[in-house]
Tab-separated table of C-alpha atoms in Angstrom:
chain	number	residue	atom	x	y	z
A	459	UNK	CA	63.017	117.043	172.303
A	460	UNK	CA	65.573	119.765	172.942
A	461	UNK	CA	67.231	121.715	170.149
A	462	UNK	CA	70.584	120.260	171.089
A	463	UNK	CA	69.255	116.685	170.953
A	464	UNK	CA	67.551	117.315	167.598
A	465	UNK	CA	70.692	118.926	166.210
A	466	UNK	CA	72.779	115.973	167.372
A	467	UNK	CA	70.417	113.490	165.668
A	468	UNK	CA	70.437	115.523	162.445
A	469	UNK	CA	74.223	115.688	162.551
A	470	UNK	CA	74.394	111.937	163.218
A	471	UNK	CA	72.004	111.235	160.318
A	472	UNK	CA	74.032	113.526	158.033
A	473	UNK	CA	77.287	111.850	159.035
A	474	UNK	CA	75.838	108.375	158.462
A	475	UNK	CA	74.368	109.438	155.076
A	476	UNK	CA	77.589	111.123	154.084
A	477	UNK	CA	79.578	108.052	155.071
A	478	UNK	CA	77.166	105.869	153.104
A	479	UNK	CA	77.454	108.141	150.069
A	480	UNK	CA	81.229	108.127	150.316
A	481	UNK	CA	81.168	104.346	150.569
A	482	UNK	CA	78.991	104.149	147.464
A	483	UNK	CA	81.216	106.623	145.632
A	484	UNK	CA	84.345	104.730	146.660
A	485	UNK	CA	82.791	101.421	145.606
A	486	UNK	CA	81.755	102.939	142.273
A	487	UNK	CA	85.229	104.366	141.781
A	488	UNK	CA	86.860	101.022	142.576
A	489	UNK	CA	84.462	99.260	140.248
A	490	UNK	CA	85.140	101.790	137.494
A	491	UNK	CA	88.891	101.562	137.977
A	492	UNK	CA	88.589	97.795	137.935
A	493	UNK	CA	86.709	97.960	134.652
A	494	UNK	CA	89.322	100.296	133.220
A	495	UNK	CA	92.089	97.964	134.337
A	496	UNK	CA	90.306	94.980	132.846
A	497	UNK	CA	89.670	96.840	129.597
A	498	UNK	CA	93.292	97.967	129.452
A	499	UNK	CA	94.493	94.460	130.194
A	500	UNK	CA	92.149	93.026	127.559
A	501	UNK	CA	93.376	95.559	125.023
A	502	UNK	CA	96.967	94.671	125.835
A	503	UNK	CA	96.345	90.928	125.603
A	504	UNK	CA	94.564	91.340	122.269
A	505	UNK	CA	97.407	93.408	120.864
A	506	UNK	CA	99.492	91.542	118.246
A	507	UNK	CA	102.549	92.744	120.134
A	508	UNK	CA	101.541	91.207	123.461
A	509	UNK	CA	103.737	88.335	124.624
A	510	UNK	CA	102.613	86.330	127.671
A	511	UNK	CA	105.245	84.921	129.996
A	512	UNK	CA	105.338	81.109	129.978
A	513	UNK	CA	106.074	81.047	133.706
A	514	UNK	CA	106.810	83.298	136.680
A	515	UNK	CA	110.539	82.755	136.277
A	516	UNK	CA	112.534	85.953	135.783
A	517	UNK	CA	114.009	84.829	132.441
A	518	UNK	CA	110.564	84.140	130.940
A	519	UNK	CA	109.126	87.423	132.236
A	520	UNK	CA	112.127	89.280	130.819
A	521	UNK	CA	111.651	87.599	127.428
A	522	UNK	CA	107.936	88.461	127.334
A	523	UNK	CA	108.694	92.095	128.218
A	524	UNK	CA	111.399	92.492	125.567
A	525	UNK	CA	109.331	90.663	122.959
A	526	UNK	CA	106.344	92.955	123.581
A	527	UNK	CA	108.304	96.213	123.681
A	528	UNK	CA	110.421	95.517	120.588
A	529	UNK	CA	107.409	94.417	118.560
A	530	UNK	CA	105.661	97.791	118.701
A	531	UNK	CA	107.867	99.762	116.239
A	532	UNK	CA	108.688	96.670	114.153
A	533	UNK	CA	105.077	95.651	113.593
A	534	UNK	CA	104.139	99.186	112.538
A	535	UNK	CA	106.806	99.291	109.818
A	536	UNK	CA	105.999	95.729	108.670
A	537	UNK	CA	102.302	96.598	108.459
A	538	UNK	CA	102.902	99.888	106.658
A	539	UNK	CA	105.330	98.406	104.119
A	540	UNK	CA	103.342	95.107	103.968
A	541	UNK	CA	106.370	93.000	104.849
A	542	UNK	CA	105.898	89.215	104.644
A	543	UNK	CA	106.601	88.947	108.376
A	544	UNK	CA	103.163	90.423	109.078
A	545	UNK	CA	101.444	87.474	107.373
A	546	UNK	CA	103.854	84.601	107.953
A	547	UNK	CA	103.644	84.352	111.742
A	548	UNK	CA	100.243	82.646	111.914
A	549	UNK	CA	98.205	85.791	112.531
A	550	UNK	CA	94.525	85.321	111.804
A	551	UNK	CA	93.082	87.717	109.279
A	552	UNK	CA	92.910	88.636	105.624
A	553	UNK	CA	95.203	90.663	103.406
A	554	UNK	CA	94.652	91.515	99.750
A	555	UNK	CA	97.298	93.548	97.948
A	556	UNK	CA	97.025	94.678	94.318
A	557	UNK	CA	99.842	96.857	93.131
A	558	UNK	CA	101.063	98.332	89.844
A	559	UNK	CA	104.715	99.159	89.206
A	560	UNK	CA	105.655	101.778	86.615
A	561	UNK	CA	109.441	101.610	86.239
A	562	UNK	CA	111.968	103.559	84.219
A	563	UNK	CA	115.272	101.788	83.558
A	564	UNK	CA	118.081	104.065	82.387
A	565	UNK	CA	119.291	101.587	79.719
A	566	UNK	CA	116.183	99.468	79.166
A	567	UNK	CA	113.393	102.034	79.061
A	568	UNK	CA	109.925	101.834	80.639
A	569	UNK	CA	108.430	98.642	82.082
A	570	UNK	CA	105.133	97.893	83.772
A	571	UNK	CA	104.159	95.103	86.161
A	572	UNK	CA	100.845	94.391	87.854
A	573	UNK	CA	100.610	91.834	90.640
A	574	UNK	CA	98.218	90.648	93.287
A	575	UNK	CA	98.819	88.854	96.569
A	576	UNK	CA	96.096	87.589	98.901
A	577	UNK	CA	96.040	85.708	102.212
A	578	UNK	CA	92.492	84.605	102.983
A	579	UNK	CA	90.964	82.772	105.915
A	580	UNK	CA	88.509	80.250	104.515
A	581	UNK	CA	84.928	80.673	105.802
A	582	UNK	CA	83.740	77.849	108.028
A	583	UNK	CA	87.301	76.521	108.362
A	584	UNK	CA	89.938	76.723	111.051
A	585	UNK	CA	91.665	80.103	111.273
A	586	UNK	CA	94.906	78.179	110.965
A	587	UNK	CA	94.098	77.314	107.340
A	588	UNK	CA	94.696	80.013	104.708
A	589	UNK	CA	94.228	80.225	100.970
A	590	UNK	CA	97.119	82.091	99.377
A	591	UNK	CA	97.193	83.597	95.900
A	592	UNK	CA	100.555	85.025	94.951
A	593	UNK	CA	102.090	86.449	91.808
A	594	UNK	CA	105.026	88.162	93.516
A	595	UNK	CA	107.417	85.250	94.033
A	596	UNK	CA	106.984	85.393	97.809
A	597	UNK	CA	108.588	81.969	98.208
A	598	UNK	CA	111.831	83.273	96.728
A	599	UNK	CA	114.076	84.194	99.682
A	600	UNK	CA	115.794	86.764	97.438
A	601	UNK	CA	112.625	88.528	96.304
A	602	UNK	CA	113.626	91.556	98.389
A	603	UNK	CA	116.645	91.998	96.086
A	604	UNK	CA	115.094	91.585	92.651
A	605	UNK	CA	113.937	94.421	90.429
A	606	UNK	CA	110.222	95.088	89.872
A	607	UNK	CA	110.362	93.874	86.270
A	608	UNK	CA	111.021	90.280	87.286
A	609	UNK	CA	108.268	87.964	86.028
A	610	UNK	CA	106.965	85.530	88.615
A	611	UNK	CA	104.607	82.635	88.144
A	612	UNK	CA	101.165	82.963	89.660
A	613	UNK	CA	100.686	80.456	92.411
A	614	UNK	CA	97.693	79.242	94.447
A	615	UNK	CA	98.372	77.337	97.659
A	616	UNK	CA	96.963	76.279	101.004
A	617	UNK	CA	98.905	76.993	104.193
A	618	UNK	CA	98.242	75.470	107.583
A	619	UNK	CA	99.687	77.364	110.542
A	620	UNK	CA	100.372	74.324	112.687
A	621	UNK	CA	101.923	76.095	115.669
A	622	UNK	CA	102.576	79.661	116.761
A	623	UNK	CA	103.463	80.601	120.310
A	624	UNK	CA	105.892	83.090	121.789
A	625	UNK	CA	109.266	82.470	120.149
A	626	UNK	CA	108.390	79.817	117.567
A	627	UNK	CA	106.050	79.194	114.660
A	628	UNK	CA	105.673	76.308	112.225
A	629	UNK	CA	103.541	75.965	109.104
A	630	UNK	CA	103.109	73.683	106.092
A	631	UNK	CA	102.161	74.904	102.633
A	632	UNK	CA	101.090	72.983	99.524
A	633	UNK	CA	100.643	74.547	96.085
A	634	UNK	CA	99.450	73.430	92.686
A	635	UNK	CA	102.890	73.656	91.022
A	636	UNK	CA	103.074	71.045	92.650
A	637	UNK	CA	105.167	72.060	95.624
A	638	UNK	CA	105.136	71.338	99.341
A	639	UNK	CA	107.167	73.161	101.964
A	640	UNK	CA	107.590	73.260	105.719
A	641	UNK	CA	108.766	76.405	107.473
A	642	UNK	CA	110.029	76.843	111.028
A	643	UNK	CA	110.751	80.237	112.600
A	644	UNK	CA	112.421	81.054	115.897
A	645	UNK	CA	112.552	84.594	117.288
A	646	UNK	CA	114.591	85.763	120.241
A	647	UNK	CA	114.768	89.325	121.641
A	648	UNK	CA	118.320	90.060	122.724
A	649	UNK	CA	117.248	93.225	124.518
A	650	UNK	CA	114.323	95.618	124.639
A	651	UNK	CA	115.495	97.166	121.349
A	652	UNK	CA	117.270	94.291	119.592
A	653	UNK	CA	115.914	91.087	118.111
A	654	UNK	CA	117.290	88.044	116.298
A	655	UNK	CA	115.217	85.748	114.060
A	656	UNK	CA	116.012	82.449	112.323
A	657	UNK	CA	113.839	80.853	109.628
A	658	UNK	CA	114.394	77.396	108.136
A	659	UNK	CA	112.444	76.176	105.097
A	660	UNK	CA	112.504	72.738	103.463
A	661	UNK	CA	110.657	72.168	100.174
A	662	UNK	CA	110.026	69.687	97.398
A	663	UNK	CA	109.021	70.994	93.954
A	664	UNK	CA	108.591	68.291	91.327
A	665	UNK	CA	112.059	66.665	91.245
A	666	UNK	CA	113.850	69.464	93.064
A	667	UNK	CA	114.597	69.263	96.782
A	668	UNK	CA	115.835	72.404	98.431
A	669	UNK	CA	116.373	74.258	101.678
A	670	UNK	CA	116.629	77.890	102.682
A	671	UNK	CA	118.110	79.346	105.853
A	672	UNK	CA	117.316	82.974	106.697
A	673	UNK	CA	118.784	85.147	109.442
A	674	UNK	CA	117.345	88.503	110.570
A	675	UNK	CA	118.827	91.004	112.973
A	676	UNK	CA	116.730	94.027	113.990
A	677	UNK	CA	117.413	97.013	116.192
A	678	UNK	CA	114.956	99.787	117.096
A	679	UNK	CA	116.827	102.992	117.895
A	680	UNK	CA	113.540	104.606	118.957
A	681	UNK	CA	109.946	104.835	117.728
A	682	UNK	CA	111.122	106.578	114.544
A	683	UNK	CA	114.032	104.442	113.320
A	684	UNK	CA	114.292	100.676	112.908
A	685	UNK	CA	117.343	98.933	111.412
A	686	UNK	CA	116.972	95.465	109.858
A	687	UNK	CA	119.717	93.258	108.433
A	688	UNK	CA	118.541	90.069	106.747
A	689	UNK	CA	120.519	87.332	104.999
A	690	UNK	CA	119.547	84.140	103.189
A	691	UNK	CA	121.293	80.993	101.972
A	692	UNK	CA	119.640	78.566	99.549
A	693	UNK	CA	120.693	75.191	98.198
A	694	UNK	CA	118.969	72.822	95.745
A	695	UNK	CA	119.893	69.343	94.543
A	696	UNK	CA	120.104	70.218	90.846
A	697	UNK	CA	123.788	71.170	90.727
A	698	UNK	CA	123.219	74.912	90.568
A	699	UNK	CA	125.334	75.589	93.650
A	700	UNK	CA	124.540	77.948	96.492
A	701	UNK	CA	122.636	81.226	96.346
A	702	UNK	CA	123.498	83.815	98.969
A	703	UNK	CA	121.893	87.173	99.617
A	704	UNK	CA	121.983	89.957	102.162
A	705	UNK	CA	120.232	93.273	102.653
A	706	UNK	CA	120.323	96.213	105.039
A	707	UNK	CA	117.243	98.391	105.593
A	708	UNK	CA	116.746	101.479	107.730
A	709	UNK	CA	113.089	102.418	108.278
A	710	UNK	CA	112.174	105.990	109.169
A	711	UNK	CA	108.786	106.959	110.590
A	712	UNK	CA	107.546	110.354	109.392
A	713	UNK	CA	103.861	110.263	110.301
A	714	UNK	CA	101.034	107.744	110.527
A	715	UNK	CA	100.665	108.096	106.746
A	716	UNK	CA	104.291	108.414	105.642
A	717	UNK	CA	107.521	106.453	106.006
A	718	UNK	CA	110.847	105.922	104.234
A	719	UNK	CA	112.931	102.781	103.813
A	720	UNK	CA	116.629	103.175	102.947
A	721	UNK	CA	118.118	99.952	101.554
A	722	UNK	CA	121.312	98.338	100.254
A	723	UNK	CA	121.132	94.747	98.912
A	724	UNK	CA	123.115	92.142	97.029
A	725	UNK	CA	123.101	88.437	96.174
A	726	UNK	CA	125.658	86.069	94.683
A	727	UNK	CA	125.864	82.545	93.258
A	728	UNK	CA	128.534	79.837	93.256
A	729	UNK	CA	127.651	78.164	89.936
A	730	UNK	CA	128.797	78.150	87.181
A	731	UNK	CA	131.341	80.323	89.014
A	732	UNK	CA	131.429	82.758	91.912
A	733	UNK	CA	130.041	86.189	91.074
A	734	UNK	CA	127.673	88.848	92.370
A	735	UNK	CA	124.417	88.500	90.454
A	736	UNK	CA	122.530	91.567	91.726
A	737	UNK	CA	123.333	94.588	93.867
A	738	UNK	CA	121.382	97.764	94.520
A	739	UNK	CA	121.248	100.823	96.709
A	740	UNK	CA	118.292	103.186	97.043
A	741	UNK	CA	115.295	104.242	99.086
A	742	UNK	CA	111.500	103.905	99.074
A	743	UNK	CA	109.129	106.682	100.088
A	744	UNK	CA	105.661	105.282	100.889
A	745	UNK	CA	102.475	107.192	101.676
A	746	UNK	CA	98.868	106.431	102.427
A	747	UNK	CA	96.771	108.799	100.298
A	748	UNK	CA	93.117	109.910	100.165
A	749	UNK	CA	91.718	106.555	101.324
A	750	UNK	CA	92.927	104.190	104.048
A	751	UNK	CA	93.303	101.441	101.419
A	752	UNK	CA	95.189	103.507	98.803
A	753	UNK	CA	98.982	103.814	98.846
A	754	UNK	CA	101.676	105.053	96.535
A	755	UNK	CA	105.451	104.769	96.723
A	756	UNK	CA	108.465	106.086	94.839
A	757	UNK	CA	111.709	104.071	94.689
A	758	UNK	CA	114.838	105.574	93.117
A	759	UNK	CA	117.793	103.181	93.119
A	760	UNK	CA	121.058	102.324	91.405
A	761	UNK	CA	121.460	98.679	90.371
A	762	UNK	CA	124.236	96.356	89.226
A	763	UNK	CA	123.032	93.155	87.514
A	764	UNK	CA	124.813	90.332	85.718
A	765	UNK	CA	123.988	86.983	84.131
A	766	UNK	CA	126.625	84.245	83.905
A	767	UNK	CA	127.198	84.847	80.164
A	768	UNK	CA	126.709	88.625	79.896
A	769	UNK	CA	128.464	91.829	80.830
A	770	UNK	CA	127.434	93.595	84.018
A	771	UNK	CA	124.637	96.143	83.550
A	772	UNK	CA	124.736	99.245	85.741
A	773	UNK	CA	121.822	101.684	85.650
A	774	UNK	CA	119.479	104.004	87.520
A	775	UNK	CA	115.959	102.666	88.090
A	776	UNK	CA	112.994	104.764	89.244
A	777	UNK	CA	109.757	102.959	90.170
A	778	UNK	CA	106.389	104.472	90.955
A	779	UNK	CA	103.962	102.065	92.628
A	780	UNK	CA	100.232	102.527	93.011
A	781	UNK	CA	98.742	100.053	95.469
A	782	UNK	CA	95.316	99.049	96.718
A	783	UNK	CA	95.550	97.319	100.080
A	784	UNK	CA	92.905	95.662	102.223
A	785	UNK	CA	94.041	94.007	105.416
A	786	UNK	CA	92.624	92.773	108.674
A	787	UNK	CA	95.644	91.175	110.314
């Protein structure tokens, strides 16, 4: 065999081996990229913000995109401030919140309130069924307006999240008061940064039949600021007229452990005459401290309150809250 022939065979063998190696490398790379894509897709699908398009139509794809993009800042603030929206939209998981309010009222002195709220998935049962223990008056649509000294009855109930998909959710809750209620929620993203939400609740408590209509409007300026305007109207068949409330909140992201909520709120009644029952303006600074389950917050605010047979009471209120929070939502 000549040198030239041997060299040609070696070169041919090297080329074939090199080509084979490149093929293997390319195949490995494709496989790896495929795995990465699958993992990324899985992570996205499992995200609580992910919204799947109901069809290939442009309007449904646009909705799913807006719904996913808007959710990201909103769900962070709701999780950090433990807003009821994080637990009321049929998300599987558990949340236990025990908090202690130490409040100073300019004209009423110091007050203390300790409360606990828990949403628990029952072991061995459908994830749609939850046991709820609440001493915060969560069912009150105006709970976001009331001062921390308000006394609320402790309530144990079962909630079944009947339906939750894309824009709508529906659940039924029964408590030991006794009380039964049905709640329907419809959410629609107007744009990538703006969302509108409507919630309708019907309930029967002993001899009282009532309904509550709630309207939320939210706008995310960016990842650091989220504006939320929520309003509620309530009517019951016991001749106590209409209750109306509205509140404006601006959330500010500082870091993964710190955030501020600026708020202005008020509610009014129509019986025994028209008047503003409660109004307040203030802010809440909230921080995760030392442990992932330990939080504290400081809320300075100025309040105006009035009962139907008393003079209006105006005062400064400062509340320090120490909270233990466990959640897997």
